[in-house]
Every structure is written in C-alpha cells, then in structure tokens.
Short mmCIF file of C-alpha atoms and ligand atoms in Angstrom, two decimals:
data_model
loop_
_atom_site.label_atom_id
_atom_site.label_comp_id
_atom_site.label_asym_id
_atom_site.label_seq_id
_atom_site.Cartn_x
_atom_site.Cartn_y
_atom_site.Cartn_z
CA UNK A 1 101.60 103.82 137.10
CA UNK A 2 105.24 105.17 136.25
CA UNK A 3 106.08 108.65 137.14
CA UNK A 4 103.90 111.17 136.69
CA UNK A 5 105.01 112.62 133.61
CA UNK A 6 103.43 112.37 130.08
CA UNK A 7 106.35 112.22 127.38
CA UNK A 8 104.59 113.59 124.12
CA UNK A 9 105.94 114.09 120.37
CA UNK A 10 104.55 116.78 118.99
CA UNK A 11 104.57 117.67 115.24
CA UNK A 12 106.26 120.50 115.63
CA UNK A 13 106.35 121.43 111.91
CA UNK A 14 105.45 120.55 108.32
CA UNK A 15 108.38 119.05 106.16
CA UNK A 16 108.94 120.24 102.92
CA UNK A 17 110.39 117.06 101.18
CA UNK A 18 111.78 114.27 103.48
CA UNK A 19 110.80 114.29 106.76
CA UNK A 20 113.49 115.95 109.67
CA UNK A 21 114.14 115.57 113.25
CA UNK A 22 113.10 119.24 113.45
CA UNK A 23 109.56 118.55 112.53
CA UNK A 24 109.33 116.98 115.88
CA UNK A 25 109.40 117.95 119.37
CA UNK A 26 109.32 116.02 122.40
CA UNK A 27 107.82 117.20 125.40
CA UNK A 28 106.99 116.34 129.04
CA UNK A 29 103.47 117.15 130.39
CA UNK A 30 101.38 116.14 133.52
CA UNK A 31 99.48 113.09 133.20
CA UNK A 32 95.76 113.74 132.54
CA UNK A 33 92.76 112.64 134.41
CA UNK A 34 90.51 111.09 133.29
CA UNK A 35 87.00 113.03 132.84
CA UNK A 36 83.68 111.24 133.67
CA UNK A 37 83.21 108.83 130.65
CA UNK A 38 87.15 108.68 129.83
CA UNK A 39 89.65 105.82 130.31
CA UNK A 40 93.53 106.63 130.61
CA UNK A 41 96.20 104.52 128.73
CA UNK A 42 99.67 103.65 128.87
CA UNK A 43 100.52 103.17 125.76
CA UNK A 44 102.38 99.58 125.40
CA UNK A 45 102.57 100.24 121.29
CA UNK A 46 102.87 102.84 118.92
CA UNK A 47 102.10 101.84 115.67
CA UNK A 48 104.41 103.44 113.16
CA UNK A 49 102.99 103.77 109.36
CA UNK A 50 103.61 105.23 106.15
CA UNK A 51 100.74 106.84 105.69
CA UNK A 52 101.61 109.20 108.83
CA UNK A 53 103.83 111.20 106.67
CA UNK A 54 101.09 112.59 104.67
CA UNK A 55 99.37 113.62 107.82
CA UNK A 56 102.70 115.48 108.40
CA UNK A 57 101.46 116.77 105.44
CA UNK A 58 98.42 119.79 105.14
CA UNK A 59 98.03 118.27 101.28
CA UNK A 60 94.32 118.03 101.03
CA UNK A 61 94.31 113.89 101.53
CA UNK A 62 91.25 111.51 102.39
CA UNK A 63 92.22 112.32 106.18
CA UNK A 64 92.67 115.89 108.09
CA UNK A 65 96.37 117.34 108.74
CA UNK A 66 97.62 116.19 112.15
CA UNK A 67 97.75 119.79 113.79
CA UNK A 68 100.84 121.18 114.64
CA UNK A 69 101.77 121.69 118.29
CA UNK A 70 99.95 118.19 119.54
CA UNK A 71 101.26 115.03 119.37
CA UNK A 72 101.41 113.39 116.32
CA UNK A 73 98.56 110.73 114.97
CA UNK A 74 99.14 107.36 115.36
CA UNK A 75 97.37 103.55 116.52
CA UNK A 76 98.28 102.13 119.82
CA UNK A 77 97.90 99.29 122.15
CA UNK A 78 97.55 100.36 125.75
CA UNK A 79 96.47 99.37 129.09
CA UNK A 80 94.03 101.32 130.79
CA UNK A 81 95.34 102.54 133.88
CA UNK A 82 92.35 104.67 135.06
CA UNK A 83 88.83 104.00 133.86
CA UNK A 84 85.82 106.12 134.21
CA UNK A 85 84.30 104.77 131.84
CA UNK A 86 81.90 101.95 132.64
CA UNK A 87 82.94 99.48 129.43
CA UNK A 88 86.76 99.37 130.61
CA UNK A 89 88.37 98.40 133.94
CA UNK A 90 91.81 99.12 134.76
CA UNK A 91 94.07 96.31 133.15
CA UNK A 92 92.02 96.07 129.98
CA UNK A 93 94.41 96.12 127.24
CA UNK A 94 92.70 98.06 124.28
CA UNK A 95 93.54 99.09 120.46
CA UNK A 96 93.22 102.59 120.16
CA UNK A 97 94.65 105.61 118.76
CA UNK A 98 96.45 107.27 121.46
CA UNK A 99 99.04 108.84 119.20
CA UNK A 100 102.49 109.53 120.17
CA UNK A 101 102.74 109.76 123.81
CA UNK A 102 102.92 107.63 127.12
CA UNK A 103 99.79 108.31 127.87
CA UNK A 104 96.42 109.19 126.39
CA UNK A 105 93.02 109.55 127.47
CA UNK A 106 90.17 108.23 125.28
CA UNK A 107 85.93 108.38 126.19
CA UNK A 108 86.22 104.75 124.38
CA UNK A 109 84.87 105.74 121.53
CA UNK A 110 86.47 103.49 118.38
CA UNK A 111 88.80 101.24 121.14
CA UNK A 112 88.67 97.85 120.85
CA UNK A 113 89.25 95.12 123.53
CA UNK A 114 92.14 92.80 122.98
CA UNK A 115 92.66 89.13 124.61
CA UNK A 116 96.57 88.78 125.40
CA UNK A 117 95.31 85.02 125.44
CA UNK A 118 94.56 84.84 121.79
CA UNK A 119 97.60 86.66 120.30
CA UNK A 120 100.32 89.03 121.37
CA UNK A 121 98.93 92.03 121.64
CA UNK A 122 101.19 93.70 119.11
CA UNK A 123 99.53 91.79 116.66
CA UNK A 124 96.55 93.85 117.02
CA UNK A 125 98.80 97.03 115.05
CA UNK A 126 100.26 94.52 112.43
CA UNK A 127 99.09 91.44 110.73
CA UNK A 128 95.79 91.18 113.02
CA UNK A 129 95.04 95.05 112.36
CA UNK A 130 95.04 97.47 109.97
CA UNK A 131 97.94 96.55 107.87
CA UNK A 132 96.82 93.23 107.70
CA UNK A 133 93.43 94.22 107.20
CA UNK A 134 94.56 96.27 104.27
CA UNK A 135 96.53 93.75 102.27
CA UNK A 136 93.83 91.03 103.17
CA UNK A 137 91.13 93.23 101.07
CA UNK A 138 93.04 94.42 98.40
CA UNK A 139 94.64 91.62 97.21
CA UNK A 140 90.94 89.46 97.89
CA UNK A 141 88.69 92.37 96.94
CA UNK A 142 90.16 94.09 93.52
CA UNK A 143 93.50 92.20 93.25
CA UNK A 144 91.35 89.10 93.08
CA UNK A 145 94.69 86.51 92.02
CA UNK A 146 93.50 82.81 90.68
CA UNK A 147 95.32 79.66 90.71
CA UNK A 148 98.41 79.94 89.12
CA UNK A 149 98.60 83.71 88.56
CA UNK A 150 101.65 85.47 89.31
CA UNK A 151 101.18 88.60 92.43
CA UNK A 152 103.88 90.91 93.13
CA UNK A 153 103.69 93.39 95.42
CA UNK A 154 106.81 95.38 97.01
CA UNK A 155 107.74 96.01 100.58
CA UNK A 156 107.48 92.91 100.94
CA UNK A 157 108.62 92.17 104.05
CA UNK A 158 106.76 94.74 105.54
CA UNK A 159 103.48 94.34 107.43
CA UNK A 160 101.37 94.88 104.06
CA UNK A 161 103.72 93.51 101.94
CA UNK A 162 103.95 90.32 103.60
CA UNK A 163 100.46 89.46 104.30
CA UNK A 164 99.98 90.19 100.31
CA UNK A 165 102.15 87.96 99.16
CA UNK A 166 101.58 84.89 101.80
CA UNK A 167 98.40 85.39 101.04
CA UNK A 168 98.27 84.93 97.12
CA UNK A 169 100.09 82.18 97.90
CA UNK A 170 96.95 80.20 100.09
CA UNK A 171 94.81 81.28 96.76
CA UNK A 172 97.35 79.38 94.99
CA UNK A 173 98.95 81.95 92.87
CA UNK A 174 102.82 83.15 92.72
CA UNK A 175 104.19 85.46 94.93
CA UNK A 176 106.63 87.85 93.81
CA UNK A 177 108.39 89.95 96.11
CA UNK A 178 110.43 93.29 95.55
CA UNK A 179 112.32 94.35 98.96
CA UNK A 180 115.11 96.88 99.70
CA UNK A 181 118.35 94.41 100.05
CA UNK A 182 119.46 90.73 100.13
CA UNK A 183 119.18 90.53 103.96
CA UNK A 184 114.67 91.05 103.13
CA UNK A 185 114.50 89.26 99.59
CA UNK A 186 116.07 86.24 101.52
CA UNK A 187 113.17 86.72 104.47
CA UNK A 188 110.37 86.73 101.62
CA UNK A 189 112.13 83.80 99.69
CA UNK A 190 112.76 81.37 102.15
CA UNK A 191 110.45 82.42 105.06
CA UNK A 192 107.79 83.83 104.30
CA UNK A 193 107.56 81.62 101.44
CA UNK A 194 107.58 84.01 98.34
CA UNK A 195 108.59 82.36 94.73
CA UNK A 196 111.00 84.92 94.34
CA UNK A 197 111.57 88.20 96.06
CA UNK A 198 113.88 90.72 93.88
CA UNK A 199 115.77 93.54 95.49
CA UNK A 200 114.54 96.74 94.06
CA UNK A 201 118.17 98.50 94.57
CA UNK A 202 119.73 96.41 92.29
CA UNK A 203 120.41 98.25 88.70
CA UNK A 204 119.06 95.18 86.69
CA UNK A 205 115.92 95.71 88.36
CA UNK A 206 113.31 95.60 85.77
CA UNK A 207 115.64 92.03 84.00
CA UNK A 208 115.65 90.28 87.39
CA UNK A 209 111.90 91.74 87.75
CA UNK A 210 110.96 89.98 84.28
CA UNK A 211 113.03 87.01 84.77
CA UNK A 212 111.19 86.24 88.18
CA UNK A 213 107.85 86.49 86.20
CA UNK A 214 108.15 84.61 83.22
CA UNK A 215 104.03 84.79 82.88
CA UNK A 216 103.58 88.18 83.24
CA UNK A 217 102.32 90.09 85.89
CA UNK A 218 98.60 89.32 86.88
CA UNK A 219 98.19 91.60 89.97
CA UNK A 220 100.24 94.35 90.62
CA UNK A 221 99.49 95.05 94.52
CA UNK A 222 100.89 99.05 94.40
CA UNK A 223 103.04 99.81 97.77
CA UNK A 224 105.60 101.94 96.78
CA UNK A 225 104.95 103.19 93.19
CA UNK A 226 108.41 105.26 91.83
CA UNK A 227 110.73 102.67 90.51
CA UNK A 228 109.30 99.56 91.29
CA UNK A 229 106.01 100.67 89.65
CA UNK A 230 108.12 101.41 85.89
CA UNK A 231 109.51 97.90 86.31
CA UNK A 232 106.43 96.51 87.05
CA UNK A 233 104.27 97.95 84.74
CA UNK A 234 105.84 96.59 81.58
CA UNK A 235 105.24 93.20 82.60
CA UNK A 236 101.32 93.53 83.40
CA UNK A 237 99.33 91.15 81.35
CA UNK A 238 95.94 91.82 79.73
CA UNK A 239 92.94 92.41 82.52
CA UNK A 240 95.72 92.38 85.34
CA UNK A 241 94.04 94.37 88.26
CA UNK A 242 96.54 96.68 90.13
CA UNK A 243 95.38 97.63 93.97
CA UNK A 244 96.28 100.90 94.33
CA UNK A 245 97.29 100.55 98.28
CA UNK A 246 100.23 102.75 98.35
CA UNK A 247 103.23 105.00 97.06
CA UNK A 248 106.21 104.96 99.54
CA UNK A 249 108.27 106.32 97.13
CA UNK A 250 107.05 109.14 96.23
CA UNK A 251 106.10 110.43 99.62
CA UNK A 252 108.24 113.19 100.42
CA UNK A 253 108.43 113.91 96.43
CA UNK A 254 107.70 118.06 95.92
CA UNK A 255 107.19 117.37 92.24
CA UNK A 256 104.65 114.78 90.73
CA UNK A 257 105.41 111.66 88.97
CA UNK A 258 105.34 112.27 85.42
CA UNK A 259 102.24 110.07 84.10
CA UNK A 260 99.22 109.63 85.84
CA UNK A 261 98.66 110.85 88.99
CA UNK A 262 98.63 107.88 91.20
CA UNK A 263 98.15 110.23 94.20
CA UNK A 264 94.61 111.06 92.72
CA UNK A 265 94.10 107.11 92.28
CA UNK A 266 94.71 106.54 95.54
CA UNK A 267 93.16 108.99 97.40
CA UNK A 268 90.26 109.37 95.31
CA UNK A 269 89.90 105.13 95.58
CA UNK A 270 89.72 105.57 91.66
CA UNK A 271 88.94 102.29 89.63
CA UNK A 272 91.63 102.16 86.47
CA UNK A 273 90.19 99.24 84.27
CA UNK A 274 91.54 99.41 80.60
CA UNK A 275 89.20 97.35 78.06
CA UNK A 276 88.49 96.87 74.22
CA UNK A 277 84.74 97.21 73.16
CA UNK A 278 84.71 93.66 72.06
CA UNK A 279 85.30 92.45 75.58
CA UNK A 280 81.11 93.44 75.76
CA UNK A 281 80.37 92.20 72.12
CA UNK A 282 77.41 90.81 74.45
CA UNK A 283 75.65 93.86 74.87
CA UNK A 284 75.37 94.55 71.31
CA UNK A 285 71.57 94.27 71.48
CA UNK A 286 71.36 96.38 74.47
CA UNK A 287 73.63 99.17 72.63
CA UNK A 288 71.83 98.95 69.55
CA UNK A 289 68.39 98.92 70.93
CA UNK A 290 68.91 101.94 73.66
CA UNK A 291 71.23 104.14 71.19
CA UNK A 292 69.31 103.31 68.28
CA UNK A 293 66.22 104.84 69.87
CA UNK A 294 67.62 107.95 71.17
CA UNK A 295 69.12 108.94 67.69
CA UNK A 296 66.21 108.57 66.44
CA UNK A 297 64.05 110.28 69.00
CA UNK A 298 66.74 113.26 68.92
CA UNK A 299 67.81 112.33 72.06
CA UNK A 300 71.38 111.64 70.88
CA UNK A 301 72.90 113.73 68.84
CA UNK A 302 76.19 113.29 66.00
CA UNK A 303 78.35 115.21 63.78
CA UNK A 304 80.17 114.18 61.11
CA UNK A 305 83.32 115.31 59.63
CA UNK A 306 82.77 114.18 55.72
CA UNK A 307 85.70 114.46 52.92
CA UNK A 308 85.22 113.28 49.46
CA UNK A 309 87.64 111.30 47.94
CA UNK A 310 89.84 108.42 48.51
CA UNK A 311 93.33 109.96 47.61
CA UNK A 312 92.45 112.77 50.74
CA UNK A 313 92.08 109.80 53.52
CA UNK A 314 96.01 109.95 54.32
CA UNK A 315 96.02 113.65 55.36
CA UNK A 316 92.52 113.12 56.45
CA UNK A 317 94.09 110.56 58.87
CA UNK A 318 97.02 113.22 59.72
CA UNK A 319 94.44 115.92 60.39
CA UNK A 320 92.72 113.30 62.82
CA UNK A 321 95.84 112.55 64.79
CA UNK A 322 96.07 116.11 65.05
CA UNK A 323 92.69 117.42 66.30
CA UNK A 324 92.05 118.71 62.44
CA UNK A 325 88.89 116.80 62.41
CA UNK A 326 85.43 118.00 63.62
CA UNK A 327 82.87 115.36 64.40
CA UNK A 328 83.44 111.48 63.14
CA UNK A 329 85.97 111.86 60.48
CA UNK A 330 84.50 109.98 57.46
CA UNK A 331 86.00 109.57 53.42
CA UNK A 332 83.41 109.55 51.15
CA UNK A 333 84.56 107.40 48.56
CA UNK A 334 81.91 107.49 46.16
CA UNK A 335 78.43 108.40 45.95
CA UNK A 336 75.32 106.40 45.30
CA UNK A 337 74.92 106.32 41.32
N1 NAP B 401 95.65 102.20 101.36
C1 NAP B 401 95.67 101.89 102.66
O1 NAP B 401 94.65 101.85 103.35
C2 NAP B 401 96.99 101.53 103.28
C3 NAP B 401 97.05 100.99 104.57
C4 NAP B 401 98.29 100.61 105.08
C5 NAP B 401 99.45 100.81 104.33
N2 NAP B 401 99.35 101.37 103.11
C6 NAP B 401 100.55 101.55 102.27
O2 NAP B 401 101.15 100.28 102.06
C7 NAP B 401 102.54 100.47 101.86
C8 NAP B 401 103.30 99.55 102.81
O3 NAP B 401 102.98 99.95 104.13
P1 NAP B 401 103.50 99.10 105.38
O4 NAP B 401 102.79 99.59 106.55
O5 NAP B 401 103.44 97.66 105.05
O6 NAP B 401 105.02 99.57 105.51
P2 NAP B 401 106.29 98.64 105.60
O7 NAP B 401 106.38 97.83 104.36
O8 NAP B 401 106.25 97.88 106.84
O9 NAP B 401 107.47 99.71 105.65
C9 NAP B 401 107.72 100.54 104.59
C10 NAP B 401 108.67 99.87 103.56
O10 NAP B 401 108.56 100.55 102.32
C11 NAP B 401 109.72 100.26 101.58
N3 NAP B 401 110.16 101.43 100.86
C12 NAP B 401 110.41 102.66 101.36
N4 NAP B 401 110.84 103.47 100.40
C13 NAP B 401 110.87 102.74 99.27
C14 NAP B 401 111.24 103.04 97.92
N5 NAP B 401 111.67 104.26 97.57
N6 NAP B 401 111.13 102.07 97.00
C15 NAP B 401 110.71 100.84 97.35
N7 NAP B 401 110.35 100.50 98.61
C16 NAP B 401 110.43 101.46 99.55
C17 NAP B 401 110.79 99.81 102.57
O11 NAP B 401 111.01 98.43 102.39
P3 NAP B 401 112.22 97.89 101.49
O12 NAP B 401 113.45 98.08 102.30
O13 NAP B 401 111.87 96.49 101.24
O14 NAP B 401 112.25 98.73 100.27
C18 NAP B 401 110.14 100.03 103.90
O15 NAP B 401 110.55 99.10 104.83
C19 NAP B 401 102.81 101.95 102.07
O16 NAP B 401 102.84 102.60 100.82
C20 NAP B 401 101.62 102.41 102.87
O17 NAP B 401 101.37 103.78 102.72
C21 NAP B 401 98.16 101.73 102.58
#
C-alpha cells in the first residue's frame, strides 16, 4: 500500500450557477481500517459524471445532496487492499462507489467483482457500466428505433452518447450525432460509425441538423437539452419517442428553460406521448359501452354551454378560445319543428 495518507475531495460548498474550484477542497487524512465486515480500496478509477453536479446541488432530485464537508459522490474501480470481509480477498478488483478519494472503505454492500481477464477494468465505469447501461435501455426500452429510422442523440462521443448511437446502428437505424467541435463529429462519423455527426457550436445548427436528417427525426435520445433540444425538436416526426436521459446544458442554469420543464420529466421518469383520438378509433365500443353506462347511471356527469343561433357561432368560437365558455360550447342552430 502507498503511503499512509488518504487524499480526499471534499465538497466543500454548493455552487450557485457553474460549478468553481472553490466548491472543492482537497484534503489529506489517515488511512482507515477496516472494521469487522469492511474491505479497504485503493481506488484505481474515479468515475466522473454529469449527473454529479446536481448532487453538488441540495435541489430536491431523485437522489440525496452529497453532504458538504465529505468527499464528494462518485463510482470507482478499486483494489481491495485490506479485507475483513469474508466475500473479498486482498487483490480483488471491485466496482464500487468509493467517491473521491484514494481510499475508501466499503462492508461490500452493492460492490461488484470484476475479471481484469474479460475487459479492462475501466470498462466497468463506461461502456460495460452505468453509462452504457443507460444508453443501452433507453434507446432499446422507450427509444425503441426500427430499421431504417433516423436516432440522434448528442454528446455523442461521450460514454452515453456513443453507445446510443452505435447502437441504433446494430438495430439498423441512422445514427445522428451532435458533438461539441470538428475534432468529435469526425470521431462519431468515421469511427464510431455515425451517418452524420453535426457540431452543435456551429451557428447553422438547426440547417446542418435538418440537412443530416432528411426523414425526420424518429428518436430523439435527450442528453443535453438547451440548444440542441430547439434544433431537434422541429424535426421530430409523428409518434417519435424522445428518452428523456439527460440535460447537460442546462445544469448549472439558475433560471428554467422556458417551455416545459424537462427537469420534472426527467426526474419524475415522466412518460410525454402526444396522440390524436383516432389513433384508438378501436376502442370505440369499449368507450361507448363504459361511458354510455355511467351517463346514464349518473355516474358521469356533463354541462353544456348552449347558444342559439348560427350568426353567434363566430364570437361563440372567440369566447371559447378565451375561456368565455362554460361546459361543451354548443350552437343551436335550429330547433326540432
Ligand atoms: N438518466 C440517467 O440515468 C443518466 C445516466 C448517465 C448519464 N446521463 C446523462 O447523459 C448525458 C451524457 O452523459 P455522459 O456520461 O455520456 O457524459 P459525456 O457525454 O461523456 O460528457 C458530457 C458531454 O456533454 C456535452 N455537453 C456539455 N455541455 C453541453 C452543451 N451546453 N450543449 C451540448 N453538449 C454539451 C459535451 O460534449 P460535446 O463537446 O460533444 O458537446 C461533454 O463532453 C448527461 O446529460 C448525463 O447527465 C443520464
């Protein structure tokens, strides 16, 4: 074991806006020992994420605050140095979540074994782990893409991003990428193996954005929201699904978007899913039989907003668009003779 100091990073503040150096402290501690039960370990990999800035955060979020004064969150690969825990030997190599610092101790509870054999161990913070993980079920789970679809997602040379795209590709769709500079958009293009990958600083965004997607959009995968979303959403075509996976650009925003908050999407996991009533013309008979009962029965009750004449349906309509109406605005035209 090196030394016997423990270099930690605390969160030593919450930003306000973009994240500072000053939000941070390092700090040198003893190494702990292990406690019956407990493994120790040197952290090979720190895992680095997006998503750790709104634990920076005390925003109410699906996940608590990282707490000021301790190191901050974060996945790790490490080898156990000291076990006392009967699962783990010293030399395992393990996925964990030691945070940021050298050294961490864990009781084993969520660590995972890796196999240095099977794939670099990095792997197990990256494509093989939870970013993977994440683009693997959003695009398969509500992104869904079919043969000959068109996928964009941005950030796409980063450890979502990529998988996304690559993988809309093996299901036979197109992968669009949108990626900060000519330097990534080449990466996605000609090694990763994207149809096109657009650079999202360019002014023409949105005309290179449309251009590359001649089809229409079919799945949106959401990483970044901001810019990229406004280009993006234009193009959507009808029953495009749109994983709501992240909003990079709006992270360190103090104001909200205007439009809907995607935050709430997001962290609520709420389902968006426009349709038209005739999309379920097939349920007519259900409707019909299961309404039709209750209004009768008393169950269901209905107000109508009635106005006689034909010549008072234009301001009728007027009234509508402005809230004038009260119950289901209705022109009698004439009456039964
Ligand atoms: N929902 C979940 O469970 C879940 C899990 C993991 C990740 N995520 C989200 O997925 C997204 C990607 O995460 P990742 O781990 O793969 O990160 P990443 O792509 O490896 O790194 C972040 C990238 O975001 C891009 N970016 C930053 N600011 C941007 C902006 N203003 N406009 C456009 N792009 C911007 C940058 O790439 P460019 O230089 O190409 O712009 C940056 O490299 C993040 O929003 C993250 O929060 C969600």
């Amino acid at each position: 074991m090196a030394g016997s100091v423990n270099r930690q990073i605390l969160l030593q503040s919450r930003p306000q806006g973009a994240p500072g150096l000053d939000n941070f402290e390092l700090i040198e501690t003893p190494i702990p020992e292990p406690g019956e039960g407990e493994v120790l370990m040197h952290t090979l990999y720190l895992s680095l994420d997006p998503y750790m800035r709104g634990r920076m955060s005390a925003a109410k979020s699906y996940a608590k605050p990282a707490t000021i004064g301790q190191p901050m969150v974060g996945g790790t690969v490490g080898e156990i140095v000291k076990s006392r825990n009967p699962k783990y030997a010293a030399g395992d190599i393990v996925l964990g979540y030691g945070g940021w610092q050298e050294y961490a101790l864990s009781n084993g509870a969520g660590l995972r074994k890796l196999d240095p054999k099977a794939a670099p161990v990095s792997t197990a913070l990256g494509v093989l782990g939870m970013p993977g993980m994440t683009a693997y079920v959003g695009l398969t789970e509500i992104g869904q893409p079919k043969p000959g679809e068109t996928v964009v997602v941005a950030a796409a040379s980063g450890a979502v991003g990529s998988v996304v795209g690559q993988i809309a590709k093996i299901k036979g769709a197109r992968a669009i990428g949108i990626a900060g500079g000519a330097e990534k958009c080449r990466f996605v293009a000609q090694e990763l193996g994207f149809d096109a990958c657009v650079d999202h600083r360019a002014p023409d965004l949105a005309q290179q954005l449309e251009a590359a997607c001649p089809k229409g959009i079919d799945v949106y995968f959401e990483n970044v929201g901001g810019a990229v979303q406004q280009a993006a959403w234009p193009l959507l075509n009808d029953f495009a699904r749109v994983p709501v996976c992240g909003l990079i650009a709006q992270y360190n925003a103090t104001n909200p978007m205007p439009g809907p908050d995607m935050f709430s999407v997001l962290r609520k996991r709420l389902l968006l899913r426009g349709f038209i009533v005739s999309d379920f013309a097939a349920k007519q008979g259900d409707f019909l039989r299961d309404v039709g009962e209750w209004v009768r029965t008393g169950r269901l009750k209905y107000r109508e907003d009635i106005v006689d004449g034909l010549e008072h349906a234009p301001a009728s309509f007027l009234g509508l668009l402005a809230g004038k109406n009260f119950g289901k605005m209705l022109v009698r035209v004439a009456t039964c003779a």
